[in-house]
Short mmCIF file of C-alpha atoms in Angstrom, two decimals:
data_model
loop_
_atom_site.label_atom_id
_atom_site.label_comp_id
_atom_site.label_asym_id
_atom_site.label_seq_id
_atom_site.Cartn_x
_atom_site.Cartn_y
_atom_site.Cartn_z
CA MET X 20 26.43 21.67 88.59
CA ASN X 21 28.72 19.46 86.49
CA ASP X 22 28.24 15.64 86.72
CA ASN X 23 32.04 14.69 86.26
CA GLY X 24 30.99 11.13 86.64
CA LYS X 25 28.82 11.32 83.14
CA THR X 26 29.92 8.89 80.70
CA LYS X 27 29.35 11.35 77.90
CA LYS X 28 31.62 14.64 78.41
CA THR X 29 30.63 17.58 77.00
CA VAL X 30 33.35 19.46 76.02
CA ILE X 31 33.77 22.88 74.69
CA GLY X 32 36.84 23.41 72.20
CA ILE X 33 38.66 26.57 71.41
CA GLU X 34 41.04 27.25 68.16
CA THR X 35 42.94 30.52 67.53
CA SER X 36 46.45 29.03 66.16
CA CYS X 37 46.09 31.46 62.53
CA ASP X 38 43.36 33.36 61.27
CA GLU X 39 40.11 31.62 62.21
CA THR X 40 38.34 31.86 65.55
CA SER X 41 36.28 28.60 66.20
CA VAL X 42 34.55 27.22 69.18
CA ALA X 43 33.00 23.91 69.12
CA VAL X 44 30.84 22.26 71.49
CA MET X 45 31.13 17.91 71.65
CA ARG X 46 28.98 15.51 73.89
CA GLY X 47 30.62 12.42 73.78
CA ASP X 48 30.97 11.42 69.74
CA GLU X 49 28.42 13.67 69.10
CA LEU X 50 29.13 17.35 67.50
CA LEU X 51 26.86 19.78 68.73
CA SER X 52 28.47 22.97 67.04
CA ASN X 53 31.50 23.94 65.28
CA VAL X 54 31.07 27.84 65.18
CA ILE X 55 34.34 29.53 62.69
CA SER X 56 34.82 32.93 62.05
CA SER X 57 37.44 33.35 59.42
CA GLN X 58 39.52 36.66 58.59
CA ILE X 59 40.37 35.63 55.50
CA GLU X 60 38.59 38.84 53.92
CA ILE X 61 40.79 40.91 56.13
CA HIS X 62 44.12 39.42 55.51
CA ARG X 63 43.75 38.86 51.72
CA ARG X 64 44.55 42.45 51.04
CA PHE X 65 48.16 41.99 52.32
CA GLY X 66 48.41 38.36 50.44
CA GLY X 67 48.94 36.57 53.68
CA VAL X 68 48.41 36.46 57.43
CA VAL X 69 49.71 39.53 59.03
CA PRO X 70 50.36 37.96 62.73
CA GLU X 71 49.66 41.24 64.70
CA ILE X 72 46.05 41.82 62.88
CA ALA X 73 45.13 38.15 63.45
CA SER X 74 45.55 38.65 66.96
CA ARG X 75 43.80 41.52 67.32
CA ASN X 76 40.46 40.01 65.32
CA HIS X 77 40.55 37.02 67.73
CA LEU X 78 40.38 39.38 70.55
CA THR X 79 36.98 40.94 68.84
CA ALA X 80 35.85 37.62 67.86
CA ILE X 81 36.34 35.50 70.88
CA LEU X 82 33.49 35.94 72.98
CA PRO X 83 30.59 36.15 70.36
CA VAL X 84 31.77 33.01 68.83
CA ILE X 85 32.01 31.50 72.24
CA THR X 86 28.20 32.86 72.81
CA GLU X 87 27.10 31.48 69.53
CA ALA X 88 28.62 27.54 69.70
CA LEU X 89 26.79 27.54 73.01
CA GLU X 90 23.79 28.78 71.72
CA LYS X 91 23.87 26.49 68.27
CA ALA X 92 24.72 23.54 70.69
CA GLY X 93 21.74 24.49 72.83
CA VAL X 94 23.60 23.88 76.22
CA GLY X 95 25.06 26.35 78.98
CA LEU X 96 28.23 27.08 80.58
CA GLY X 97 27.05 24.95 83.50
CA ASP X 98 26.52 21.94 81.05
CA ILE X 99 29.95 21.94 80.26
CA ASP X 100 32.26 19.47 81.56
CA ALA X 101 35.97 20.36 79.91
CA VAL X 102 37.51 22.67 78.37
CA ALA X 103 40.30 22.31 75.22
CA VAL X 104 42.35 24.80 73.90
CA THR X 105 45.00 24.62 70.94
CA TYR X 106 48.14 25.65 72.73
CA GLY X 107 50.69 25.09 69.66
CA ALA X 108 51.71 25.20 67.30
CA GLY X 109 50.79 28.71 65.71
CA LEU X 110 51.15 32.12 65.49
CA VAL X 111 51.88 32.81 69.29
CA GLY X 112 50.09 36.00 69.68
CA ALA X 113 46.86 34.52 67.90
CA LEU X 114 47.04 31.54 70.26
CA LEU X 115 47.39 33.42 73.79
CA VAL X 116 44.19 34.78 72.75
CA GLY X 117 42.40 31.14 72.51
CA VAL X 118 44.53 30.43 75.58
CA SER X 119 43.54 33.19 77.94
CA ALA X 120 39.92 32.38 77.20
CA ALA X 121 40.05 28.72 77.94
CA LYS X 122 41.82 29.02 81.08
CA SER X 123 39.44 31.82 82.50
CA LEU X 124 36.33 29.60 81.63
CA SER X 125 38.22 26.58 83.19
CA TYR X 126 38.76 28.56 86.65
CA ALA X 127 35.39 30.09 86.42
CA LEU X 128 33.29 26.98 85.67
CA GLY X 129 35.60 24.88 88.01
CA VAL X 130 36.13 22.12 85.19
CA PRO X 131 39.71 20.56 83.67
CA LEU X 132 41.46 22.53 81.32
CA TYR X 133 42.82 20.24 78.50
CA ALA X 134 46.05 21.47 75.94
CA VAL X 135 45.80 20.27 72.62
CA ASN X 136 48.75 19.72 69.84
CA HIS X 137 47.06 21.90 66.89
CA ILE X 138 48.45 18.86 64.15
CA GLN X 139 46.93 16.11 66.63
CA ALA X 140 43.99 17.72 66.67
CA HIS X 141 43.61 17.75 62.86
CA ILE X 142 44.59 14.18 62.90
CA ALA X 143 41.84 13.52 65.13
CA ALA X 144 39.11 15.32 63.09
CA ASN X 145 38.87 12.10 60.98
CA TYR X 146 37.39 10.42 64.06
CA ILE X 147 34.26 12.77 63.67
CA ALA X 148 33.50 11.77 60.10
CA SER X 149 34.76 8.23 60.33
CA PRO X 150 33.99 7.18 63.97
CA GLU X 151 35.27 3.41 62.99
CA LEU X 152 38.69 4.69 62.42
CA LYS X 153 41.21 3.30 65.02
CA PRO X 154 44.81 3.31 65.64
CA PRO X 155 47.42 2.08 63.84
CA TYR X 156 47.72 3.83 60.93
CA LEU X 157 49.90 6.49 58.99
CA ALA X 158 48.55 9.86 58.96
CA ILE X 159 49.60 12.27 56.09
CA VAL X 160 49.89 15.89 57.44
CA ALA X 161 49.36 18.43 54.82
CA SER X 162 48.87 21.95 56.43
CA GLY X 163 49.83 25.66 55.61
CA GLY X 164 52.52 25.12 58.68
CA HIS X 165 53.50 21.46 58.73
CA THR X 166 53.96 18.66 56.18
CA GLY X 167 54.83 15.30 56.64
CA VAL X 168 54.17 11.40 57.71
CA VAL X 169 52.86 10.79 60.95
CA ARG X 170 52.53 6.85 62.52
CA VAL X 171 49.83 7.11 64.82
CA ASP X 172 50.00 3.90 66.89
CA GLY X 173 47.53 4.65 69.28
CA TYR X 174 44.89 7.60 70.16
CA ASN X 175 47.43 9.47 72.18
CA SER X 176 50.98 7.97 70.71
CA PHE X 177 52.20 9.78 67.51
CA THR X 178 55.78 9.49 65.92
CA ALA X 179 56.68 11.84 63.17
CA LEU X 180 58.59 9.55 60.47
CA GLY X 181 59.71 12.20 57.75
CA THR X 182 58.98 15.81 57.58
CA THR X 183 59.89 18.91 54.70
CA SER X 184 63.32 19.88 54.96
CA ASP X 185 61.99 23.66 54.51
CA ASP X 186 58.42 25.10 53.74
CA ALA X 187 55.25 23.11 54.16
CA ILE X 188 53.16 22.12 50.93
CA GLY X 189 50.42 24.79 52.13
CA GLU X 190 53.12 27.72 52.49
CA ALA X 191 54.30 26.69 49.18
CA PHE X 192 50.80 26.98 47.72
CA ASP X 193 50.73 30.65 49.07
CA LYS X 194 53.87 31.61 47.89
CA VAL X 195 53.29 30.08 44.49
CA ALA X 196 49.49 31.76 44.10
CA ARG X 197 51.27 35.14 45.31
CA ALA X 198 53.88 35.00 42.42
CA LEU X 199 50.86 34.14 40.05
CA ASN X 200 49.11 37.42 41.27
CA LEU X 201 46.29 35.16 42.94
CA PRO X 202 44.62 35.85 45.95
CA TYR X 203 45.26 34.33 49.40
CA PRO X 204 44.58 31.78 50.56
CA GLY X 205 46.51 30.52 47.31
CA GLY X 206 45.57 26.38 47.90
CA PRO X 207 41.85 26.90 46.59
CA GLU X 208 42.56 29.27 44.15
CA ILE X 209 45.38 26.88 42.38
CA ASP X 210 43.28 24.06 43.08
CA LYS X 211 40.28 25.38 40.73
CA ARG X 212 42.77 26.68 38.09
CA ALA X 213 44.57 23.50 37.89
CA LYS X 214 41.76 21.76 36.77
CA LEU X 215 41.89 23.98 33.56
CA GLY X 216 45.28 23.47 32.62
CA LYS X 217 47.51 21.21 31.56
CA ALA X 218 50.14 19.44 33.75
CA ASP X 219 53.04 19.50 31.24
CA ILE X 220 55.74 21.41 32.87
CA GLU X 221 58.75 20.06 34.63
CA PHE X 222 60.00 22.60 37.26
CA ILE X 223 61.91 19.98 38.83
CA SER X 224 62.86 16.23 38.68
CA HIS X 225 61.01 15.41 41.98
CA LYS X 226 62.29 11.96 41.96
CA LYS X 227 65.95 12.86 42.20
CA HIS X 228 65.57 15.72 44.33
CA GLY X 229 66.29 14.20 47.40
CA PRO X 230 65.05 15.41 50.84
CA LEU X 231 61.34 16.76 50.81
CA SER X 232 61.63 20.52 49.69
CA TYR X 233 59.24 22.81 49.07
CA SER X 234 61.02 25.59 49.23
CA GLY X 235 62.97 24.35 45.86
CA LEU X 236 60.02 23.66 44.11
CA LYS X 237 58.67 27.18 45.06
CA THR X 238 61.85 28.74 43.69
CA ALA X 239 61.47 26.87 40.52
CA VAL X 240 58.14 27.91 39.66
CA VAL X 241 59.41 31.64 40.40
CA ASN X 242 62.31 31.42 38.16
CA TYR X 243 60.45 29.50 35.07
CA LEU X 244 57.93 32.64 35.38
CA HIS X 245 61.26 35.13 35.68
CA THR X 246 62.33 33.30 32.23
CA MET X 247 59.19 33.62 30.49
CA GLU X 248 58.84 37.21 31.25
CA GLN X 249 62.36 37.90 30.10
CA ARG X 250 61.80 35.92 27.03
CA GLY X 251 58.68 37.68 26.15
CA GLU X 252 56.54 34.77 26.15
CA LYS X 253 53.23 34.31 27.60
CA VAL X 254 52.79 32.47 30.88
CA ASP X 255 49.59 30.03 30.79
CA ILE X 256 48.57 30.12 34.46
CA ASN X 257 46.52 27.58 34.70
CA ASP X 258 49.17 25.23 32.94
CA VAL X 259 51.60 26.25 35.74
CA CYS X 260 49.15 25.51 38.71
CA ALA X 261 48.33 22.08 37.13
CA SER X 262 52.47 21.48 37.19
CA PHE X 263 52.85 22.84 40.18
CA GLN X 264 50.35 21.08 41.81
CA LYS X 265 50.94 17.65 40.47
CA THR X 266 54.47 18.02 41.35
CA ALA X 267 53.70 19.02 44.59
CA VAL X 268 51.13 16.14 45.49
CA ASP X 269 53.33 13.79 44.03
CA MET X 270 56.14 14.74 45.86
CA LEU X 271 54.24 13.72 49.08
CA ALA X 272 52.29 10.76 47.75
CA ASP X 273 55.83 9.28 47.22
CA VAL X 274 56.84 10.04 50.50
CA ALA X 275 53.54 8.52 51.94
CA ILE X 276 54.17 5.45 49.73
CA ASP X 277 57.59 4.81 51.13
CA ALA X 278 56.20 4.89 54.65
CA VAL X 279 53.83 2.65 53.94
CA LYS X 280 56.05 0.42 52.44
CA SER X 281 59.06 0.41 55.52
CA THR X 282 56.21 0.29 57.89
CA GLY X 283 53.89 -2.19 56.39
CA ALA X 284 50.78 -0.01 57.21
CA ASP X 285 47.45 -0.79 55.71
CA THR X 286 45.69 2.77 56.52
CA ILE X 287 46.48 5.97 55.22
CA VAL X 288 44.60 9.12 56.86
CA LEU X 289 45.05 12.57 55.39
CA ALA X 290 44.99 15.60 57.85
CA GLY X 291 45.62 19.27 57.70
CA GLY X 292 44.30 22.13 55.19
CA VAL X 293 45.83 21.31 52.04
CA ALA X 294 43.55 17.63 52.93
CA ALA X 295 40.99 19.80 50.81
CA ASN X 296 43.01 19.71 47.88
CA SER X 297 40.90 17.77 45.12
CA TYR X 298 44.43 16.15 43.37
CA LEU X 299 45.87 15.18 46.69
CA ARG X 300 42.44 13.27 47.79
CA ALA X 301 42.33 11.67 44.46
CA LYS X 302 45.90 10.76 44.22
CA LEU X 303 45.94 9.35 47.98
CA LYS X 304 42.90 7.04 47.06
CA ALA X 305 44.08 5.98 43.55
CA GLU X 306 47.35 4.97 45.53
CA GLY X 307 44.96 3.26 48.30
CA GLU X 308 43.56 1.18 46.02
CA LYS X 309 46.33 0.22 43.89
CA ARG X 310 47.73 -1.28 46.95
CA ASN X 311 44.56 -2.32 48.70
CA LEU X 312 45.15 0.40 51.34
CA LYS X 313 42.10 2.10 53.43
CA THR X 314 42.26 5.26 52.88
CA TYR X 315 40.51 8.08 55.19
CA PHE X 316 39.41 12.07 54.39
CA PRO X 317 37.98 14.56 56.58
CA PRO X 318 35.18 16.35 55.53
CA MET X 319 36.07 19.82 53.95
CA SER X 320 34.26 21.75 56.58
CA LEU X 321 36.97 19.81 59.12
CA CYS X 322 40.12 20.73 56.76
CA THR X 323 40.36 24.02 57.67
CA ASP X 324 41.59 25.14 61.11
CA ASN X 325 38.26 24.36 63.17
CA ALA X 326 37.51 24.06 67.23
CA ALA X 327 35.85 20.46 66.72
CA MET X 328 38.83 18.79 66.04
CA VAL X 329 39.95 20.41 69.34
CA ALA X 330 37.45 19.06 71.49
CA ARG X 331 37.65 15.77 69.66
CA ARG X 332 41.31 15.44 70.56
CA ALA X 333 40.33 16.36 74.19
CA LEU X 334 38.06 13.58 74.47
CA ASP X 335 40.96 11.23 73.35
CA MET X 336 43.12 12.80 75.90
CA ILE X 337 40.21 12.26 78.65
CA LYS X 338 39.27 8.60 77.83
CA GLU X 339 43.12 7.79 77.92
CA GLY X 340 43.85 9.59 81.20
CA LEU X 341 46.08 12.20 79.81
CA PRO X 342 46.63 14.96 82.78
CA PRO X 343 44.54 18.07 82.54
CA ALA X 344 46.75 21.54 82.32
CA THR X 345 47.35 23.76 84.83
CA LEU X 346 46.39 27.60 84.79
CA ASN X 347 50.07 28.46 84.33
CA LEU X 348 49.49 26.90 80.83
CA ASN X 349 51.34 29.08 78.09
CA ALA X 350 51.15 29.46 73.93
CA VAL X 351 54.04 27.28 72.37
CA SER X 352 54.54 28.58 68.71
CA TYR X 353 56.62 25.47 67.74
CA LEU X 354 55.15 22.24 69.22
CA PRO X 355 56.50 18.75 67.73
CA ILE X 356 53.84 16.57 66.48
CA SER X 357 54.49 13.68 68.61
CA GLU X 358 54.36 15.88 71.98
CA CYS X 359 51.76 15.90 74.21
CA TYR X 360 51.12 18.44 77.13
CA LYS X 361 52.59 17.73 80.54
CA PRO X 362 52.08 19.78 83.30
CA GLN X 363 54.81 21.81 84.57
#
């Protein structure tokens, strides 16, 4: 029997927005388990995520991952006080697997269901590693599907200050990697090769190019590669990676610093899959030190899509009294960063 008056709620989180099937268990601020089953090797042969294949693999993985997460946490289903699940944004077929599993658990256990915004969860990952972090602050979101600056005024108050006009930064990394015949996912591979190259190729003058556009940068890299091929000149892949990465990160850092200046924020927080990029972390840390800003980065294990961040986000929703979801909860492929779930 669940004791719903407990001060420390035990929450099981479920994440299936793209190509990781993840389940985590948190009790209060303590992370008891965080199991991630990745599909990277499956999708690598296609050079990117195939939505139908991702959905089918989530179906295969979801029950074993739930079982493993409970076993590693040392808890049983009867110990669970709430279920949390990513309901958007993401691949709709993949999201539906997690949403269906979460609704089933919620109904069977008689516990509330919390619908979590994926990007808000990425931001909340920082609370796990840095419990001293408190709003307000600016969050720099850098992932495969979302890129921009978010003002976080409270645990449940998010305002998008700026975003890309087209591709997300992670998407640009993957597309450039594909153009260079590098394996998926492109981010880690470009980061690795960039350390061996010189960032001396100017693809675009990002200071003059206007709104944050990664599609334009990606196209400039592809045009450079085609021009070199037509001239019969050898391309140094490491230099291309270093130059692309520097330009892509500097573009985002410039937007972040402009937001700091306009808002007077004294804290910046990095979130999303591209938060694992070594140059981005170093760039923001250096900018923070230069401007006397506090900077927070999630640990590498919490940069990728994971259920720990989903459970942690749900704990804030519970503490702040946000309503649980009803059993007619559906997946939402596109979900604004500022949107918190409201029962229908």
